[in-house]
Short mmCIF file of C-alpha atoms in Angstrom, two decimals:
data_model
loop_
_atom_site.label_atom_id
_atom_site.label_comp_id
_atom_site.label_asym_id
_atom_site.label_seq_id
_atom_site.Cartn_x
_atom_site.Cartn_y
_atom_site.Cartn_z
CA MET A 292 -9.59 1.11 12.08
CA VAL A 293 -5.48 2.25 12.62
CA GLU A 294 -5.35 6.18 12.46
CA ASP A 295 -4.07 8.23 15.24
CA ASP A 296 -6.02 11.94 14.51
CA PRO A 297 -9.06 11.54 17.43
CA VAL A 298 -11.06 13.95 14.85
CA ILE A 299 -10.34 11.69 11.96
CA VAL A 300 -11.54 8.84 13.98
CA GLU A 301 -14.99 10.30 15.35
CA HIS A 302 -15.52 11.30 11.64
CA PHE A 303 -15.36 7.97 10.92
CA ARG A 304 -17.31 6.11 13.31
CA GLU A 305 -20.42 8.92 13.42
CA ILE A 306 -20.83 7.67 9.71
CA ILE A 307 -20.40 4.04 10.82
CA GLN A 308 -22.62 3.70 13.21
CA GLU A 309 -25.76 5.17 11.13
CA VAL A 310 -25.37 2.13 8.81
CA ASP A 311 -27.19 -0.84 9.88
CA HIS A 312 -24.76 -3.48 8.36
CA LEU A 313 -21.27 -2.09 9.51
CA GLU A 314 -19.59 -1.42 12.74
CA LEU A 315 -16.55 -0.22 13.38
CA VAL A 316 -14.69 -2.97 16.05
CA GLY A 317 -11.65 -1.27 16.53
CA VAL A 318 -9.46 1.84 16.95
CA ALA A 319 -5.76 2.08 17.34
CA ASN A 320 -3.66 4.97 17.58
CA SER A 321 -0.41 3.13 16.29
CA ILE A 322 0.85 0.25 14.30
CA ALA A 323 2.09 -1.42 18.15
CA GLU A 324 -1.39 -0.75 19.25
CA ALA A 325 -2.57 -2.42 16.01
CA LYS A 326 -0.86 -5.44 16.45
CA GLU A 327 -1.75 -6.38 19.85
CA SER A 328 -5.48 -5.24 19.05
CA LEU A 329 -6.30 -6.73 15.40
CA ARG A 330 -7.68 -10.17 15.05
CA ASP A 331 -8.78 -12.44 12.19
CA LYS A 332 -12.21 -12.12 12.65
CA THR A 333 -11.41 -8.25 10.88
CA ASP A 334 -13.52 -8.02 7.64
CA LEU A 335 -11.85 -4.50 6.60
CA VAL A 336 -9.40 -1.78 7.73
CA LEU A 337 -8.94 1.59 7.66
CA LEU A 338 -5.37 1.99 7.65
CA ASP A 339 -3.65 5.83 8.08
CA ILE A 340 -0.23 6.41 6.28
CA GLY A 341 0.99 8.53 8.77
CA LEU A 342 1.59 6.78 12.23
CA PRO A 343 3.78 7.88 15.72
CA ASP A 344 5.72 5.01 15.01
CA GLY A 345 6.00 4.49 10.87
CA SER A 346 4.22 4.24 8.48
CA GLY A 347 1.18 2.52 7.40
CA LEU A 348 2.09 1.42 4.05
CA ASP A 349 4.83 -0.68 5.49
CA TYR A 350 2.95 -2.40 7.87
CA LEU A 351 0.38 -3.71 5.20
CA PRO A 352 2.11 -5.83 4.19
CA GLU A 353 1.86 -7.81 7.46
CA ILE A 354 -1.01 -7.04 7.86
CA LYS A 355 -2.39 -9.00 4.45
CA SER A 356 0.43 -11.90 5.44
CA LYS A 357 -1.32 -12.15 8.76
CA PHE A 358 -4.96 -11.81 8.56
CA ASP A 359 -7.37 -12.63 5.66
CA CYS A 360 -9.12 -8.94 5.18
CA LYS A 361 -9.13 -6.29 3.06
CA ILE A 362 -7.20 -2.77 3.28
CA LEU A 363 -8.26 0.58 2.79
CA ILE A 364 -5.83 3.64 3.07
CA VAL A 365 -6.88 6.59 4.71
CA THR A 366 -4.95 9.38 3.51
CA THR A 367 -5.51 13.27 3.15
CA PHE A 368 -4.08 13.68 -0.77
CA GLY A 369 -5.30 11.31 -3.69
CA ASP A 370 -2.37 12.14 -5.62
CA ARG A 371 -0.91 9.78 -7.96
CA GLU A 372 2.49 8.37 -5.78
CA THR A 373 -0.14 7.88 -2.87
CA VAL A 374 -2.14 5.62 -4.51
CA VAL A 375 0.25 4.21 -6.34
CA SER A 376 2.33 3.65 -2.70
CA ALA A 377 -0.93 2.14 -1.60
CA ILE A 378 -1.83 -0.09 -4.53
CA SER A 379 1.90 -1.49 -4.65
CA ALA A 380 1.75 -1.83 -1.32
CA GLY A 381 -1.46 -4.26 -1.46
CA ALA A 382 -3.94 -1.81 -0.58
CA ASP A 383 -7.67 -2.43 -1.80
CA GLY A 384 -8.22 1.04 -2.02
CA TYR A 385 -8.11 4.67 -0.75
CA LEU A 386 -9.92 6.77 1.31
CA LEU A 387 -9.80 10.93 1.48
CA LYS A 388 -9.78 11.06 4.91
CA ASP A 389 -12.67 14.73 4.30
CA SER A 390 -15.25 11.81 2.26
CA GLY A 391 -18.44 12.93 3.55
CA PRO A 392 -21.15 9.66 4.78
CA LYS A 393 -21.81 8.70 1.18
CA LYS A 394 -17.83 8.46 -0.53
CA VAL A 395 -16.88 6.72 2.26
CA ILE A 396 -20.07 4.03 3.06
CA GLU A 397 -20.06 3.64 -1.31
CA GLY A 398 -15.76 2.99 -0.89
CA ILE A 399 -16.27 0.05 2.49
CA ASP A 400 -18.94 -1.72 0.72
CA LEU A 401 -17.17 -1.43 -2.69
CA THR A 402 -13.96 -2.96 -1.25
CA MET A 403 -15.90 -5.58 0.66
CA ALA A 404 -17.71 -6.82 -2.48
CA GLY A 405 -13.85 -6.87 -4.17
CA GLY A 406 -13.94 -3.40 -6.06
CA ALA A 407 -11.01 -1.03 -5.27
CA PRO A 408 -12.37 2.52 -5.16
CA ILE A 409 -9.80 5.22 -6.11
CA SER A 410 -10.08 8.37 -7.92
CA ALA A 411 -10.63 8.86 -11.77
CA ALA A 412 -7.44 9.98 -12.38
CA ALA A 413 -5.69 7.25 -10.68
CA ALA A 414 -7.77 4.50 -12.44
CA VAL A 415 -6.72 6.69 -15.73
CA TYR A 416 -2.91 6.91 -14.46
CA LEU A 417 -3.41 3.38 -13.72
CA LEU A 418 -5.14 1.88 -17.19
CA ASP A 419 -2.14 3.93 -19.72
CA ARG A 420 0.35 1.87 -16.85
CA PHE A 421 -1.37 -1.38 -17.81
CA ARG A 422 -1.80 -1.07 -21.26
CA GLU A 423 1.77 0.06 -21.29
CA ALA A 424 2.97 -2.77 -19.75
CA ALA A 425 0.96 -4.96 -22.96
CA ALA A 426 2.81 -3.52 -25.66
CA ASN A 427 5.94 -4.23 -23.51
CA THR A 428 5.17 -7.63 -22.72
CA ASN A 429 8.28 -8.91 -25.38
CA ASN A 430 10.65 -6.30 -23.66
CA LYS A 431 13.80 -7.44 -21.69
CA SER A 432 13.48 -6.20 -18.13
CA PRO A 433 16.75 -3.37 -17.83
CA LEU A 434 16.95 -4.61 -14.29
CA SER A 435 19.89 -7.49 -13.03
CA GLN A 436 18.75 -10.00 -11.65
CA ARG A 437 19.98 -8.70 -8.48
CA GLU A 438 17.50 -5.51 -8.60
CA GLU A 439 14.51 -8.05 -9.15
CA GLU A 440 15.31 -10.51 -6.24
CA LEU A 441 15.48 -6.86 -3.90
CA LEU A 442 11.83 -5.81 -5.38
CA ARG A 443 10.36 -8.79 -4.36
CA LEU A 444 11.66 -8.50 -1.10
CA PHE A 445 10.59 -4.93 -1.05
CA ALA A 446 6.86 -6.13 -2.46
CA LYS A 447 7.31 -8.06 0.78
CA GLY A 448 8.12 -5.39 3.50
CA PHE A 449 11.35 -5.82 3.94
CA LYS A 450 13.67 -3.58 4.75
CA TYR A 451 17.06 -1.99 3.55
CA LYS A 452 18.87 -3.96 6.12
CA GLU A 453 16.37 -7.21 5.85
CA ALA A 454 17.20 -7.61 2.40
CA ALA A 455 20.71 -6.95 2.59
CA LYS A 456 20.94 -9.52 5.26
CA ILE A 457 18.63 -11.97 3.10
CA LEU A 458 20.63 -11.26 0.29
CA GLU A 459 24.54 -11.17 1.53
CA ILE A 460 25.69 -8.14 0.69
CA SER A 461 25.55 -4.82 2.62
CA PRO A 462 23.05 -1.99 2.76
CA LEU A 463 24.97 0.74 0.85
CA THR A 464 25.52 -1.94 -1.65
CA VAL A 465 21.17 -2.36 -1.10
CA GLY A 466 21.17 1.49 -1.52
CA ASN A 467 23.32 1.29 -4.64
CA HIS A 468 21.08 -0.95 -5.98
CA VAL A 469 17.92 0.80 -5.72
CA LYS A 470 19.89 3.98 -6.80
CA SER A 471 19.85 2.12 -9.72
CA ILE A 472 16.13 0.73 -10.14
CA TYR A 473 15.07 4.35 -9.30
CA ARG A 474 16.71 6.03 -12.71
CA LYS A 475 15.56 2.48 -15.06
CA LEU A 476 12.16 2.57 -13.24
CA ALA A 477 12.04 6.48 -13.55
CA VAL A 478 10.36 6.62 -9.79
CA ASN A 479 11.00 8.02 -6.48
CA SER A 480 9.74 5.48 -3.92
CA ARG A 481 10.57 1.51 -3.52
CA SER A 482 6.12 1.32 -3.74
CA GLU A 483 6.57 2.96 -7.11
CA ALA A 484 9.61 0.80 -8.14
CA VAL A 485 7.52 -2.22 -7.27
CA PHE A 486 4.28 -1.08 -8.70
CA GLU A 487 6.37 -0.25 -12.45
CA ALA A 488 7.93 -3.34 -12.14
CA VAL A 489 4.79 -5.74 -11.76
CA THR A 490 2.76 -3.58 -14.19
CA LEU A 491 5.37 -3.54 -16.43
CA GLY A 492 5.83 -7.51 -16.10
CA TYR A 493 9.95 -7.22 -14.81
CA ILE A 494 8.97 -9.31 -11.85
CA ASP A 495 6.24 -11.74 -10.05
CA LEU A 496 4.87 -11.51 -7.07
#
């Protein structure tokens, strides 16, 4: 578990230790600590978003690239933007921090079985987006080739300066492209932009 709030850690620890088939093998309080402690045998990571040294969503792609494990985002709010951001970053689902024992165990078991625990409201939203994508499969992408390249890099976890270096453009130009992407896709974050572009068939990952 990657979580810096000891109260939340203890909440999940107490729930998990009551179940025979689950074991909390370690806790990291930051991204840096997680990088030191995560091991290949990890089956699932409970990942907080707001960590002392960065966002769990930014660290998520790195976990996915290095370890064959499931990732559940542990969040305070199950709002649409959080869910979309988590899924866009590669999360297998999310759990609310104040979830009771039944919800926590169900969420973990569902994820390990290949499911994706999300709220009903989020599921409806995602279904609507995929229906829209199906209806627009023949639509031409409104994004430029450079904007699509940039979104693919964001999807892999690269940040502004890193993307600028790879594409051999300035960070300022990257910022201008991002503003254009946000306007065209009617979104407010990189993760939402990636999610929308993939869902609508504008880019492949």
